[in-house]
C-alpha cells in the first residue's frame, strides 16, 4: 500500500514538473511569449515547431536574460490583453505599434515596417483599389490593423455595404477565398501566401488616386506596462540585431522556409 502511495506521489510530482516545462505557465526561469503562428515569415509552423523572425528575436532575448523561451500560440486579438494582465511576459506577433495598443502595453523600439496588402484571385480584374472593395466581402484576421482599417471605412460609408469575414489568421482567410472577394493583410505575409498559391495575387492596397490606403506600420514587441527590465533587454537585443543586419537576414531566411512548407 505504502509503495503504491509513494509511486503515485512520484508520478504526481513528475507530472507537475513536466507541466511546468510545457504548460505555458509563467515562472522566473522562463520567458513566456504569446504569438499567433499563422503569420509567416514572423511566426509559422515548420517541422511541427513554431519558428520565424519574432521567435528568433525572442530566443535571443531569452539568451540575454539567461531564461528558457516558451512560445504559446494564441488568438491574435487576445495577445495584448494577456500581456497587459501578466498572463504572458511578452507578445511577439508582427504587432503594429498603435497609440490605442500603447495604452494597454509598452512597446519595444520598431524592428520591421509594413503596409497593407490585398489578396484577390489571380483571375480577378475588378478589384484594383480600396474603393473597389465597396459592397464586397473581405476576409480578415480578427483584431488586426487590417480589421480596424476596413471596419472604420465601412463605418464611415467609404465601403458601404462591405462585409468583414473574420478569420484566425491571414493564411486561413486566403485558403477560403471562395467565401469572399478579397483578403487584406500585411505586405510580407500576403506576398508569401500568394508565392505558395498560384490561384492568388497580391498587391499594395491603394486608393483610387494612387495614395496608400493606410499609413506605413511598424512592428514592436509588447510587454506589461512598466516592465522596464524586460523592455530594456528586448530593446538592447533589437538594436544589435538591426545594426548588424540580422533581422534582414532572418526575414529572408524565414521567408524561404515558409515557401518551402507552404506556410
Ligand atoms: N500587423 C498587424 C497588426 O498588428 C497584423 C499582425 C498579425 O496578423 N499577426 O494588427
PDB file of C-alpha atoms in Angstrom, residues 76-201:
ATOM      1  CA  UNK A  76      -4.012  37.317 -32.216  1.00  0.00           C
ATOM      2  CA  UNK A  77      -6.705  39.530 -30.725  1.00  0.00           C
ATOM      3  CA  UNK A  78      -6.005  38.226 -27.189  1.00  0.00           C
ATOM      4  CA  UNK A  79      -2.234  38.858 -27.152  1.00  0.00           C
ATOM      5  CA  UNK A  80      -2.088  42.484 -25.925  1.00  0.00           C
ATOM      6  CA  UNK A  81      -4.747  41.864 -23.253  1.00  0.00           C
ATOM      7  CA  UNK A  82      -2.914  38.772 -21.975  1.00  0.00           C
ATOM      8  CA  UNK A  83       0.353  40.694 -21.780  1.00  0.00           C
ATOM      9  CA  UNK A  84      -1.470  43.580 -20.073  1.00  0.00           C
ATOM     10  CA  UNK A  85      -2.873  41.150 -17.470  1.00  0.00           C
ATOM     11  CA  UNK A  86       0.505  39.488 -16.903  1.00  0.00           C
ATOM     12  CA  UNK A  87      -0.578  36.117 -18.310  1.00  0.00           C
ATOM     13  CA  UNK A  88       2.409  36.264 -20.660  1.00  0.00           C
ATOM     14  CA  UNK A  89       5.721  38.127 -20.327  1.00  0.00           C
ATOM     15  CA  UNK A  90       5.682  39.436 -23.888  1.00  0.00           C
ATOM     16  CA  UNK A  91       3.764  39.417 -27.151  1.00  0.00           C
ATOM     17  CA  UNK A  92       5.686  38.922 -30.418  1.00  0.00           C
ATOM     18  CA  UNK A  93       3.376  38.582 -33.392  1.00  0.00           C
ATOM     19  CA  UNK A  94       4.156  41.216 -36.004  1.00  0.00           C
ATOM     20  CA  UNK A  95       2.178  43.561 -33.758  1.00  0.00           C
ATOM     21  CA  UNK A  96       1.814  47.047 -35.213  1.00  0.00           C
ATOM     22  CA  UNK A  97       2.632  49.791 -32.717  1.00  0.00           C
ATOM     23  CA  UNK A  98      -0.531  51.878 -32.293  1.00  0.00           C
ATOM     24  CA  UNK A  99      -1.488  54.531 -29.727  1.00  0.00           C
ATOM     25  CA  UNK A 100      -4.579  52.539 -28.625  1.00  0.00           C
ATOM     26  CA  UNK A 101      -2.485  49.416 -28.035  1.00  0.00           C
ATOM     27  CA  UNK A 102       0.203  51.502 -26.283  1.00  0.00           C
ATOM     28  CA  UNK A 103      -2.428  52.404 -23.680  1.00  0.00           C
ATOM     29  CA  UNK A 104      -2.619  48.705 -22.795  1.00  0.00           C
ATOM     30  CA  UNK A 105       1.027  47.615 -23.068  1.00  0.00           C
ATOM     31  CA  UNK A 106       4.530  49.024 -23.546  1.00  0.00           C
ATOM     32  CA  UNK A 107       6.167  48.565 -26.948  1.00  0.00           C
ATOM     33  CA  UNK A 108       9.793  47.969 -27.871  1.00  0.00           C
ATOM     34  CA  UNK A 109      11.562  50.056 -30.491  1.00  0.00           C
ATOM     35  CA  UNK A 110      10.238  49.230 -34.001  1.00  0.00           C
ATOM     36  CA  UNK A 111      12.070  46.371 -35.743  1.00  0.00           C
ATOM     37  CA  UNK A 112      10.207  45.990 -39.075  1.00  0.00           C
ATOM     38  CA  UNK A 113       7.838  48.075 -41.149  1.00  0.00           C
ATOM     39  CA  UNK A 114       4.949  47.062 -43.366  1.00  0.00           C
ATOM     40  CA  UNK A 115       1.972  48.312 -45.356  1.00  0.00           C
ATOM     41  CA  UNK A 116      -1.485  46.955 -46.058  1.00  0.00           C
ATOM     42  CA  UNK A 117      -1.734  44.483 -48.944  1.00  0.00           C
ATOM     43  CA  UNK A 118      -4.706  42.965 -50.680  1.00  0.00           C
ATOM     44  CA  UNK A 119      -5.022  39.402 -51.972  1.00  0.00           C
ATOM     45  CA  UNK A 120      -7.533  38.531 -54.712  1.00  0.00           C
ATOM     46  CA  UNK A 121      -7.967  35.563 -57.077  1.00  0.00           C
ATOM     47  CA  UNK A 122      -5.319  35.726 -59.857  1.00  0.00           C
ATOM     48  CA  UNK A 123      -8.077  35.987 -62.467  1.00  0.00           C
ATOM     49  CA  UNK A 124      -9.800  38.956 -60.786  1.00  0.00           C
ATOM     50  CA  UNK A 125      -9.608  42.181 -62.800  1.00  0.00           C
ATOM     51  CA  UNK A 126     -12.380  44.050 -60.978  1.00  0.00           C
ATOM     52  CA  UNK A 127     -10.625  44.785 -57.672  1.00  0.00           C
ATOM     53  CA  UNK A 128      -7.632  47.090 -58.067  1.00  0.00           C
ATOM     54  CA  UNK A 129      -8.093  49.774 -55.419  1.00  0.00           C
ATOM     55  CA  UNK A 130      -9.581  50.260 -51.979  1.00  0.00           C
ATOM     56  CA  UNK A 131     -12.771  51.749 -53.432  1.00  0.00           C
ATOM     57  CA  UNK A 132     -13.319  48.562 -55.488  1.00  0.00           C
ATOM     58  CA  UNK A 133     -13.969  46.775 -52.176  1.00  0.00           C
ATOM     59  CA  UNK A 134     -17.262  48.667 -51.792  1.00  0.00           C
ATOM     60  CA  UNK A 135     -20.091  46.179 -51.228  1.00  0.00           C
ATOM     61  CA  UNK A 136     -17.621  43.280 -51.247  1.00  0.00           C
ATOM     62  CA  UNK A 137     -16.801  40.597 -48.697  1.00  0.00           C
ATOM     63  CA  UNK A 138     -13.319  40.968 -47.231  1.00  0.00           C
ATOM     64  CA  UNK A 139     -11.596  38.156 -45.306  1.00  0.00           C
ATOM     65  CA  UNK A 140      -9.550  39.493 -42.390  1.00  0.00           C
ATOM     66  CA  UNK A 141      -7.712  38.230 -39.331  1.00  0.00           C
ATOM     67  CA  UNK A 142      -9.542  39.266 -36.158  1.00  0.00           C
ATOM     68  CA  UNK A 143      -8.266  42.261 -34.222  1.00  0.00           C
ATOM     69  CA  UNK A 144      -5.572  43.270 -36.719  1.00  0.00           C
ATOM     70  CA  UNK A 145      -4.820  46.665 -38.193  1.00  0.00           C
ATOM     71  CA  UNK A 146      -6.434  45.407 -41.432  1.00  0.00           C
ATOM     72  CA  UNK A 147      -9.574  44.642 -39.421  1.00  0.00           C
ATOM     73  CA  UNK A 148      -9.604  48.138 -37.873  1.00  0.00           C
ATOM     74  CA  UNK A 149      -8.939  49.848 -41.227  1.00  0.00           C
ATOM     75  CA  UNK A 150     -11.749  48.098 -43.108  1.00  0.00           C
ATOM     76  CA  UNK A 151     -14.166  48.344 -40.153  1.00  0.00           C
ATOM     77  CA  UNK A 152     -13.557  52.124 -39.964  1.00  0.00           C
ATOM     78  CA  UNK A 153     -14.141  52.514 -43.722  1.00  0.00           C
ATOM     79  CA  UNK A 154     -17.369  50.509 -43.512  1.00  0.00           C
ATOM     80  CA  UNK A 155     -18.483  52.688 -40.577  1.00  0.00           C
ATOM     81  CA  UNK A 156     -17.723  55.998 -42.347  1.00  0.00           C
ATOM     82  CA  UNK A 157     -19.541  54.890 -45.501  1.00  0.00           C
ATOM     83  CA  UNK A 158     -16.465  54.687 -47.784  1.00  0.00           C
ATOM     84  CA  UNK A 159     -17.041  50.938 -48.007  1.00  0.00           C
ATOM     85  CA  UNK A 160     -20.811  50.996 -47.571  1.00  0.00           C
ATOM     86  CA  UNK A 161     -22.323  47.530 -47.843  1.00  0.00           C
ATOM     87  CA  UNK A 162     -18.985  45.751 -47.471  1.00  0.00           C
ATOM     88  CA  UNK A 163     -18.714  42.897 -45.015  1.00  0.00           C
ATOM     89  CA  UNK A 164     -15.780  41.600 -42.972  1.00  0.00           C
ATOM     90  CA  UNK A 165     -15.445  37.808 -42.877  1.00  0.00           C
ATOM     91  CA  UNK A 166     -13.412  37.125 -39.707  1.00  0.00           C
ATOM     92  CA  UNK A 167     -10.582  34.574 -39.534  1.00  0.00           C
ATOM     93  CA  UNK A 168      -7.978  33.448 -37.014  1.00  0.00           C
ATOM     94  CA  UNK A 169      -5.094  34.015 -39.443  1.00  0.00           C
ATOM     95  CA  UNK A 170      -4.494  35.586 -42.882  1.00  0.00           C
ATOM     96  CA  UNK A 171      -3.358  32.215 -44.270  1.00  0.00           C
ATOM     97  CA  UNK A 172      -6.653  30.598 -43.241  1.00  0.00           C
ATOM     98  CA  UNK A 173      -8.543  33.549 -44.758  1.00  0.00           C
ATOM     99  CA  UNK A 174      -6.693  33.236 -48.078  1.00  0.00           C
ATOM    100  CA  UNK A 175      -7.309  29.480 -48.145  1.00  0.00           C
ATOM    101  CA  UNK A 176     -11.070  30.211 -48.112  1.00  0.00           C
ATOM    102  CA  UNK A 177     -11.096  32.730 -50.971  1.00  0.00           C
ATOM    103  CA  UNK A 178     -14.378  31.260 -52.319  1.00  0.00           C
ATOM    104  CA  UNK A 179     -16.125  32.694 -49.213  1.00  0.00           C
ATOM    105  CA  UNK A 180     -15.091  36.302 -50.008  1.00  0.00           C
ATOM    106  CA  UNK A 181     -13.856  38.650 -52.724  1.00  0.00           C
ATOM    107  CA  UNK A 182     -10.522  39.632 -51.185  1.00  0.00           C
ATOM    108  CA  UNK A 183      -8.258  39.318 -48.140  1.00  0.00           C
ATOM    109  CA  UNK A 184      -6.452  42.279 -46.566  1.00  0.00           C
ATOM    110  CA  UNK A 185      -3.302  41.711 -44.503  1.00  0.00           C
ATOM    111  CA  UNK A 186       0.293  42.905 -44.015  1.00  0.00           C
ATOM    112  CA  UNK A 187       2.674  43.010 -47.010  1.00  0.00           C
ATOM    113  CA  UNK A 188       5.192  40.203 -46.425  1.00  0.00           C
ATOM    114  CA  UNK A 189       2.562  37.753 -45.204  1.00  0.00           C
ATOM    115  CA  UNK A 190       0.425  38.494 -48.274  1.00  0.00           C
ATOM    116  CA  UNK A 191       3.408  38.064 -50.600  1.00  0.00           C
ATOM    117  CA  UNK A 192       4.260  34.695 -49.054  1.00  0.00           C
ATOM    118  CA  UNK A 193       0.662  33.482 -49.228  1.00  0.00           C
ATOM    119  CA  UNK A 194       0.499  34.145 -52.976  1.00  0.00           C
ATOM    120  CA  UNK A 195       4.012  32.766 -53.552  1.00  0.00           C
ATOM    121  CA  UNK A 196       2.583  29.476 -52.314  1.00  0.00           C
ATOM    122  CA  UNK A 197      -0.690  29.648 -54.248  1.00  0.00           C
ATOM    123  CA  UNK A 198      -0.706  30.436 -57.977  1.00  0.00           C
ATOM    124  CA  UNK A 199      -4.506  30.940 -57.953  1.00  0.00           C
ATOM    125  CA  UNK A 200      -3.998  34.179 -55.968  1.00  0.00           C
ATOM    126  CA  UNK A 201      -2.231  37.517 -56.490  1.00  0.00           C
TER     127      UNK A 201
END
